[in-house]
CSV table of C-alpha atoms in Angstrom, one decimal:
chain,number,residue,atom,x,y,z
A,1,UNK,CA,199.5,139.8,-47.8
A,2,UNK,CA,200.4,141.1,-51.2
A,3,UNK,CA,201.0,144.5,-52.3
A,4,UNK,CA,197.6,145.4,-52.7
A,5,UNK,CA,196.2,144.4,-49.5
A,6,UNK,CA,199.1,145.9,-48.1
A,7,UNK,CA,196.6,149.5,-48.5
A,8,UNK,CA,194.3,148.2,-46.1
A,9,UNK,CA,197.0,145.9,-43.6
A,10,UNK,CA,198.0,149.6,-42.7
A,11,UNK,CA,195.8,152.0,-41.7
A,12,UNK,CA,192.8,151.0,-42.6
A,13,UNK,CA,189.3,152.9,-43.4
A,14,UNK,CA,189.8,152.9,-39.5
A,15,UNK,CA,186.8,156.2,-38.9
A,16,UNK,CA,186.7,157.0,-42.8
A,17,UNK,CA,184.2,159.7,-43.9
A,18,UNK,CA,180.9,158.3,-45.5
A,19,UNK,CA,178.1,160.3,-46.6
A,20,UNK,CA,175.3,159.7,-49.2
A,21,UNK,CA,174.8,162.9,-51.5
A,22,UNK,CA,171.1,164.0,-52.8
A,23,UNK,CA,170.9,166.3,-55.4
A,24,UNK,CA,169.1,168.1,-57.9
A,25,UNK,CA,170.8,170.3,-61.0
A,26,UNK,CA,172.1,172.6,-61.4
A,27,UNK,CA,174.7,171.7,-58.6
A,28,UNK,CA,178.5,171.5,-58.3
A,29,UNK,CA,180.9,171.0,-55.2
A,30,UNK,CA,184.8,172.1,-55.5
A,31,UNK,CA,186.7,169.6,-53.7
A,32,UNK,CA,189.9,170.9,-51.9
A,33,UNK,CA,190.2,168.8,-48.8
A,34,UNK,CA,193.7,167.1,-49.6
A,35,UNK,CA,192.3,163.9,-48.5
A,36,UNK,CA,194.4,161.4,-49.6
A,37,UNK,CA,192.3,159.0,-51.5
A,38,UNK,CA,188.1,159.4,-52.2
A,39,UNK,CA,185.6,156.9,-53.5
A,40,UNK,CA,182.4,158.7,-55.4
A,41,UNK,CA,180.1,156.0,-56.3
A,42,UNK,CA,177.1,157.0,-58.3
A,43,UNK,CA,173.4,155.5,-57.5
A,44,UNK,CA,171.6,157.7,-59.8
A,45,UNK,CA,171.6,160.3,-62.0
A,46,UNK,CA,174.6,161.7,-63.9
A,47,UNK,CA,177.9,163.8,-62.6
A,48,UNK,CA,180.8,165.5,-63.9
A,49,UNK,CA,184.2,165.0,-62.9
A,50,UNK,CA,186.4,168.0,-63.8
A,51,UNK,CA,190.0,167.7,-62.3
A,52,UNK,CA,192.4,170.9,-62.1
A,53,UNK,CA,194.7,169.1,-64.5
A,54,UNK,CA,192.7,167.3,-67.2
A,55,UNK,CA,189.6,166.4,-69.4
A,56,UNK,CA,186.1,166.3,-67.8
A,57,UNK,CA,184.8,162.8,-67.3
A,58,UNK,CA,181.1,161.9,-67.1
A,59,UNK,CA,179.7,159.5,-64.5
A,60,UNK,CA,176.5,157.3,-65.0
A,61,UNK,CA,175.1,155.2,-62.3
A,62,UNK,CA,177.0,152.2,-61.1
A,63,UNK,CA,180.4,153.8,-61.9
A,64,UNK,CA,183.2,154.1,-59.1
A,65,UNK,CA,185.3,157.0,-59.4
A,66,UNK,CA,188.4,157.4,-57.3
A,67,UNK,CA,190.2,160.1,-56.6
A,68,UNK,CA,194.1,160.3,-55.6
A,69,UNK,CA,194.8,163.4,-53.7
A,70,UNK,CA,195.8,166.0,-53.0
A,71,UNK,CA,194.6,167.9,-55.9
A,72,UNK,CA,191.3,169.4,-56.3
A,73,UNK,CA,189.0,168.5,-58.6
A,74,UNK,CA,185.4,169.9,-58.7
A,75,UNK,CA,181.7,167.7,-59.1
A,76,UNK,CA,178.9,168.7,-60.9
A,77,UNK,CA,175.6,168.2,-63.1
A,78,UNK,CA,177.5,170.2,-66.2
A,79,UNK,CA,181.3,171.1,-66.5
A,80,UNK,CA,179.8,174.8,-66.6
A,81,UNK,CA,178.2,174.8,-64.1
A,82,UNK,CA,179.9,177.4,-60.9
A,83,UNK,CA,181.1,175.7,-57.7
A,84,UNK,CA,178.5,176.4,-54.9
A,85,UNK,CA,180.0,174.6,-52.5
A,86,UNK,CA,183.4,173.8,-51.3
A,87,UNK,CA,184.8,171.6,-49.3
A,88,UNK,CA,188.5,172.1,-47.3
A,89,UNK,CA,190.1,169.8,-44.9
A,90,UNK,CA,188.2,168.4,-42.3
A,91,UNK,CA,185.3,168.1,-44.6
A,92,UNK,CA,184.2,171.7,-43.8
A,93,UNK,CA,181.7,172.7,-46.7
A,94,UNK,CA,180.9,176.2,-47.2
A,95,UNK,CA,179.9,178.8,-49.8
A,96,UNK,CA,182.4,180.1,-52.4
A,97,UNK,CA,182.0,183.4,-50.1
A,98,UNK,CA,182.2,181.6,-46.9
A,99,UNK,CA,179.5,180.7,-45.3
A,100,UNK,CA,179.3,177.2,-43.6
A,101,UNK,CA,176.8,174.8,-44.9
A,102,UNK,CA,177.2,171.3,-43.9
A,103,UNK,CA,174.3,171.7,-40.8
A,104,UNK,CA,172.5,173.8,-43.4
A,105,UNK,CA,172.0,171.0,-45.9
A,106,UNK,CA,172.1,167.9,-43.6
A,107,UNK,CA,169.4,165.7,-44.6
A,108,UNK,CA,169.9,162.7,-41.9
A,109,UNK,CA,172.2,160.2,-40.9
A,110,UNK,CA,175.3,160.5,-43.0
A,111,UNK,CA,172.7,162.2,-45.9
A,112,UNK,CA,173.8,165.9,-47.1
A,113,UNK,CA,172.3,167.5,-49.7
A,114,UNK,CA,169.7,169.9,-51.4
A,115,UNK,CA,167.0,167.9,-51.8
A,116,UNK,CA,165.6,164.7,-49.6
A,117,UNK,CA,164.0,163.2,-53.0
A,118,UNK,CA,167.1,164.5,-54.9
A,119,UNK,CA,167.4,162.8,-59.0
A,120,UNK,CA,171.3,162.2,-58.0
A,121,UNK,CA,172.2,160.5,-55.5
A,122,UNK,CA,175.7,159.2,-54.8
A,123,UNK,CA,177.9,157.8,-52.0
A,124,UNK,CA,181.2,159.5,-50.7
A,125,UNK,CA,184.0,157.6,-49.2
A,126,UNK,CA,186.8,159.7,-48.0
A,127,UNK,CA,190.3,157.8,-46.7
A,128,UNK,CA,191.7,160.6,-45.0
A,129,UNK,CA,194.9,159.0,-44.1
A,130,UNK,CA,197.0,155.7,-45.6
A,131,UNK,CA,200.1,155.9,-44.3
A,132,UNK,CA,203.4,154.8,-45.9
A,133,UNK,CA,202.1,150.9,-46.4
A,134,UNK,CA,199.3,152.9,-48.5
A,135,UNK,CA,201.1,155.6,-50.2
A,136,UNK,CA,203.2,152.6,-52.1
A,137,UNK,CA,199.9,151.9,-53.9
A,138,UNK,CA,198.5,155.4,-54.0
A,139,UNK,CA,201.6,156.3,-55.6
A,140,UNK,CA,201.4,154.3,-58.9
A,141,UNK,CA,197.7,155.2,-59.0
A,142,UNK,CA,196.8,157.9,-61.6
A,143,UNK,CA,195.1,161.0,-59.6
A,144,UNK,CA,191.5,159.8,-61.2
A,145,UNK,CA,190.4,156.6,-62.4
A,146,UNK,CA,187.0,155.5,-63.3
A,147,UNK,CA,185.2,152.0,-63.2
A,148,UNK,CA,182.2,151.9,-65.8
A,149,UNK,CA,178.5,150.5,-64.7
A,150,UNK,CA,179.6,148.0,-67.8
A,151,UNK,CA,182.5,146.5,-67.4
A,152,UNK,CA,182.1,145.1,-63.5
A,153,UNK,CA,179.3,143.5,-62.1
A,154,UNK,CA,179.6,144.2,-58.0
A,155,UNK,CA,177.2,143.7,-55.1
A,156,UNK,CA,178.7,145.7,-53.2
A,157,UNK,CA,177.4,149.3,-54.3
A,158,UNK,CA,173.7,148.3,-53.5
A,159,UNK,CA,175.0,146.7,-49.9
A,160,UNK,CA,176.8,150.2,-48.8
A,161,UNK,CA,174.4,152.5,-50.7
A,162,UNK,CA,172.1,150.6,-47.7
A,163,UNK,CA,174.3,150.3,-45.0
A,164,UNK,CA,175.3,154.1,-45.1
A,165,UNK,CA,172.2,155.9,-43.3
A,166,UNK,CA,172.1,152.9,-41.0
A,167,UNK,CA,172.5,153.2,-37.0
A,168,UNK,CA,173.5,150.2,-35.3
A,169,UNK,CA,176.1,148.7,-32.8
A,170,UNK,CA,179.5,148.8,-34.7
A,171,UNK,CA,177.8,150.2,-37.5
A,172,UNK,CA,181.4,152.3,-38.5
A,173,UNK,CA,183.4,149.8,-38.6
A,174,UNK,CA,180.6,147.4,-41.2
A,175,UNK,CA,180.9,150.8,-43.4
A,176,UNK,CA,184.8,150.9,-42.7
A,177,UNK,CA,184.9,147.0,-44.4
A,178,UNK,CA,182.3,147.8,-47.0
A,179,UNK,CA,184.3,150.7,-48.0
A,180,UNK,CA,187.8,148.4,-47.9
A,181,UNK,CA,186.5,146.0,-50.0
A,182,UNK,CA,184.8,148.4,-52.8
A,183,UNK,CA,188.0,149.6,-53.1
A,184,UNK,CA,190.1,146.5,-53.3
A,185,UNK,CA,187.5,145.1,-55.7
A,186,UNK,CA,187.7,148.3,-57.8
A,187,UNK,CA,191.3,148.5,-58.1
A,188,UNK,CA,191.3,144.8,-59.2
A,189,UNK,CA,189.1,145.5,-62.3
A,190,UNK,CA,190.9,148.8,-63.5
A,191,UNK,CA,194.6,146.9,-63.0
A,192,UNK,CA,193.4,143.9,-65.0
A,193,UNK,CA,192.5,145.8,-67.7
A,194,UNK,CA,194.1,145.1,-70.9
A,195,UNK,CA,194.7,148.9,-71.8
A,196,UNK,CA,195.7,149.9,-68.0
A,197,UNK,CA,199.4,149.8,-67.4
A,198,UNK,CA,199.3,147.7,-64.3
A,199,UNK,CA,202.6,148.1,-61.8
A,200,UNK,CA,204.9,145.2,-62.0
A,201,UNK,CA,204.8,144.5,-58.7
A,202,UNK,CA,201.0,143.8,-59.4
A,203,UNK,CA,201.9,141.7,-62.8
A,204,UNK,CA,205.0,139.9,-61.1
A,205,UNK,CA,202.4,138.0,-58.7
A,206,UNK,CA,201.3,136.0,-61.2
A,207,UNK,CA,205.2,135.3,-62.0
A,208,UNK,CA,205.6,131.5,-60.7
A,209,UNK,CA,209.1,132.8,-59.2
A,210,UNK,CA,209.3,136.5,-59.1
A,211,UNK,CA,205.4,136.0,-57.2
A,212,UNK,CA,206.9,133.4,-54.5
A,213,UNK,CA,208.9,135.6,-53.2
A,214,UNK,CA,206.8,138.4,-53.0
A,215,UNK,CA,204.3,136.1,-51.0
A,216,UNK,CA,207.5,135.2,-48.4
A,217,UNK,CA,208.1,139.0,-48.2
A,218,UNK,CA,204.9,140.4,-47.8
A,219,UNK,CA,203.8,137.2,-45.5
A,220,UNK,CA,206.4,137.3,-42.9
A,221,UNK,CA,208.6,140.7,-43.2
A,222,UNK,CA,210.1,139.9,-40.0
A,223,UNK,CA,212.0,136.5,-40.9
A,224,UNK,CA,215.8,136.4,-41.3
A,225,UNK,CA,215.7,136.3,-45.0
A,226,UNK,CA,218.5,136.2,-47.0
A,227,UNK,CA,218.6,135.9,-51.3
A,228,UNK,CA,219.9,132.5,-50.6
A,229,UNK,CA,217.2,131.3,-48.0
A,230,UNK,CA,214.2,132.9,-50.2
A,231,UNK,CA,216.1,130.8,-53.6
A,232,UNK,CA,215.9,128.2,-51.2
A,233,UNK,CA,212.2,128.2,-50.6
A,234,UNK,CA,211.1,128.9,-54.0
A,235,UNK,CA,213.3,126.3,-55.1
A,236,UNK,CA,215.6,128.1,-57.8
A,237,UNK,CA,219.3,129.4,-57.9
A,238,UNK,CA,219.7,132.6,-56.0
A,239,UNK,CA,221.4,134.0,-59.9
A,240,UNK,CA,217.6,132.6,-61.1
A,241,UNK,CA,216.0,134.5,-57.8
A,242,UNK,CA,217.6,137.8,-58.5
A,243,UNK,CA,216.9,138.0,-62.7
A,244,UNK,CA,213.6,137.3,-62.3
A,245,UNK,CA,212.7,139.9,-59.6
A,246,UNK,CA,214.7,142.4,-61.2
A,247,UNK,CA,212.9,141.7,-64.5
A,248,UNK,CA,209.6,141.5,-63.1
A,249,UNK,CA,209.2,143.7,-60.1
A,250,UNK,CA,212.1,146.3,-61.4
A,251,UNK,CA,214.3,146.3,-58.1
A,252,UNK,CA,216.6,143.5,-56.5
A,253,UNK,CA,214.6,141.5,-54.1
A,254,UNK,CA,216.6,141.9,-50.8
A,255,UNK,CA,216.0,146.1,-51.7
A,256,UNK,CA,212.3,145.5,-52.7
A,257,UNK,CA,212.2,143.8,-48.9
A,258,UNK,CA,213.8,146.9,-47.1
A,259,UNK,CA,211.5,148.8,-48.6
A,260,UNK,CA,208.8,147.2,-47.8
A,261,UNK,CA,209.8,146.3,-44.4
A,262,UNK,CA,210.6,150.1,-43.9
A,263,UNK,CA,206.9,151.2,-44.9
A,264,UNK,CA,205.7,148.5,-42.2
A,265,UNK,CA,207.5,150.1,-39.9
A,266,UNK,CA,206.6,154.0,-40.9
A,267,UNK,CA,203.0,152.1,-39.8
A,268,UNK,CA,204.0,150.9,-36.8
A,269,UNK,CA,205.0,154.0,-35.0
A,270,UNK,CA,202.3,156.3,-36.1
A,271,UNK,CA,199.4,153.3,-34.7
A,272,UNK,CA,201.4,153.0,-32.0
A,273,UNK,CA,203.3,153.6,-28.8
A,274,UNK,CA,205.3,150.6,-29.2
A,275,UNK,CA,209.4,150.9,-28.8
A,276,UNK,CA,211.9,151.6,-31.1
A,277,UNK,CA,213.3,147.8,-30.3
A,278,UNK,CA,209.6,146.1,-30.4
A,279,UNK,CA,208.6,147.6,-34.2
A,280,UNK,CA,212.5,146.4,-35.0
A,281,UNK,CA,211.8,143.0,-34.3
A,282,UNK,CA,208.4,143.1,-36.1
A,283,UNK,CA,209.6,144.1,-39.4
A,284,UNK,CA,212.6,142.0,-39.3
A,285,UNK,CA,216.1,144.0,-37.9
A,286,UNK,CA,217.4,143.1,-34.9
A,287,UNK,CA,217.6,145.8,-33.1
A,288,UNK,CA,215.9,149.2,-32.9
A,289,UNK,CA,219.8,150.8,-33.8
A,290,UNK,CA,219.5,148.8,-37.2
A,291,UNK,CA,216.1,150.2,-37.9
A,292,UNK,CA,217.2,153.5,-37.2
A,293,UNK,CA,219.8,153.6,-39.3
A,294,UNK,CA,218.1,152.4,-42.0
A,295,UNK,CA,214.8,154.5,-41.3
A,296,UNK,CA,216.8,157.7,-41.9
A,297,UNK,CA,219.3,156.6,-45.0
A,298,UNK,CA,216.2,156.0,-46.7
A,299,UNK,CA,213.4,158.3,-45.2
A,300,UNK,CA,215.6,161.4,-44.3
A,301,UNK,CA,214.1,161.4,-40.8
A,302,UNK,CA,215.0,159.5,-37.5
A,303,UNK,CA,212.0,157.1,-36.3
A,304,UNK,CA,211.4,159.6,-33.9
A,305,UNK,CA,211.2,162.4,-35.8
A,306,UNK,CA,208.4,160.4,-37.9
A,307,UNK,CA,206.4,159.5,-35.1
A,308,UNK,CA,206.2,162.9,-33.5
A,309,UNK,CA,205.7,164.4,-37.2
A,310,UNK,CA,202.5,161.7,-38.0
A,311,UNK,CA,201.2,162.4,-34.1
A,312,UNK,CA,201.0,166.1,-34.6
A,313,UNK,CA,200.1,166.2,-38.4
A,314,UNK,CA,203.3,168.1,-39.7
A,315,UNK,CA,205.2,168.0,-43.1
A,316,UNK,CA,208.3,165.7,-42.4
A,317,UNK,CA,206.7,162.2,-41.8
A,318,UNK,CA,207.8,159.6,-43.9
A,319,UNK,CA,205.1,159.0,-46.8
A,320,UNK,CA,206.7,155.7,-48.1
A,321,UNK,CA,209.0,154.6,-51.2
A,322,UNK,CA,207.5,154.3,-54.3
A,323,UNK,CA,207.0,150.7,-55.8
A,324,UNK,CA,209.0,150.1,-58.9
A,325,UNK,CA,206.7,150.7,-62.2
């Protein structure tokens, strides 16, 4: 598992929000739900996206917008056009004075919108939790990016654009893959862009030593590793080991594995009820004392405290350490 996977090896579009969107002009939806990361893929038609801080940008069909939260950012036919609708946490849509309209402009199975024959059409994919695994990516992700019609060629789109009003046994969890992989494959493209300023950790894979020892860390977290037994397996000096990480990924490898085995365990208790000493040994400390410690010189918070933050949604759960640039 590499750094980018790691987004979906946590919690994954586990229950993610999916609706197809039908449209006619003039429209325009405020989005303030604080969800932490949105897909808006465009089928037809044309949209505006108008963040709070920045330049509008103009969707055709077959782009992939996505949208880092939590800041608002409104959708429209025309940047001038007034938001009619807006939507709050929990995906509660409502007028600008109030009134709830999300049974008002149901048009079906996961289908909202103002017209049945609407000219756009778009689907909505909302993630509206990552977790600490997932906030390390999220993090070095600028709050919008866009993926033109033009420069990707992807299956996918026309696959969940028919999925989406599907019913069906299991039905959520083939939209919660379809969703996964649009993403994954839409992150790809816009980091291998020659103008985008891809992480390092995304560049250092590629690195035929820095990459190595990425693939040990992110593989098995929980091994004993020291610098000396990762030189070992990649078959240079540790001195060779340590330059090249630092070079490439930005941060000494034994750190870059704390941190990452940290995140894994930020996971681990909110998913489950598992013991302090049984998410220890799965991330690689030998006892649930060692992960404590380290849990709280890093996070700020005991494991404890984390898990009973995540469980009742309160400010305080750990949200991850950002990956070196």
């Amino acid at each position: 598992m590499d750094a980018l996977s790691g987004l979906l090896e946590g919690p994954r579009a586990s229950g993610a929000f999916l609706l197809r969107i039908l449209l006619d002009p003039p429209w325009s939806i405020r989005v303030q739900d604080r969800s932490p990361l949105c897909l808006a893929v465009m089928l037809s038609g044309e949209a505006y996206v108008d963040p709070d801080h920045g330049e509008p940008v103009r969707l055709r069909p077959g782009d992939v917008a996505i949208f880092r939260g939590p800041d608002p950012y409104v959708m429209s036919d025309e940047p001038a056009t007034p938001p009619q609708v807006i939507v709050h946490p929990g995906q509660q849509c409502v007028t600008p004075e109030g009134v709830e309209l999300r049974e008002r402009m149901s048009l079906g199975v996961r289908t909202w919108g103002s017209n049945p024959e609407g000219s756009v059409q778009m689907v909505l994919g909302v993630y509206e939790e990552v977790g600490a695994v997932g906030q390390r990516l999220l993090d070095v992700l600028p709050p919008l990016l866009v993926v033109s019609d033009d420069t990707w060629d992807s299956t996918l789109i026309p696959v969940l654009a028919g999925e989406v009003t599907k019913q069906g046994p299991a039905q959520g969890v083939v939209l919660d893959r379809l969703l996964d992989l649009l993403l994954i494959s839409v992150l790809r493209v816009w980091f291998d862009r020659p103008e985008t300023e891809a992480p390092a950790w995304y560049r250092a894979h590629t690195h035929p030593v820095a990459g190595e020892a990425l693939r040990l860390f992110h593989e098995d977290p929980a091994n004993d590793w020291t610098l000396a037994r990762v030189a070992s397996e990649v078959g240079v000096p540790r001195a060779t080991l340590a330059e090249c990480f630092r070079n490439t990924v930005g941060t000494p490898p034994m750190t870059y594995l704390t941190e990452w085995r940290l995140a894994l365990a930020a996971d681990l208790l909110r998913q489950s009820d598992a013991t302090l000493n049984v998410v220890a040994r799965q991330v690689g400390y030998g006892s649930g004392f060692a992960l404590s410690s380290a849990f709280k010189r890093v996070y700020g918070v005991s494991p404890q405290e984390h898990r009973s933050a995540a469980l009742g949604s309160a400010p305080g759960a750990a949200q991850g350490v950002a990956l070196a640039h």
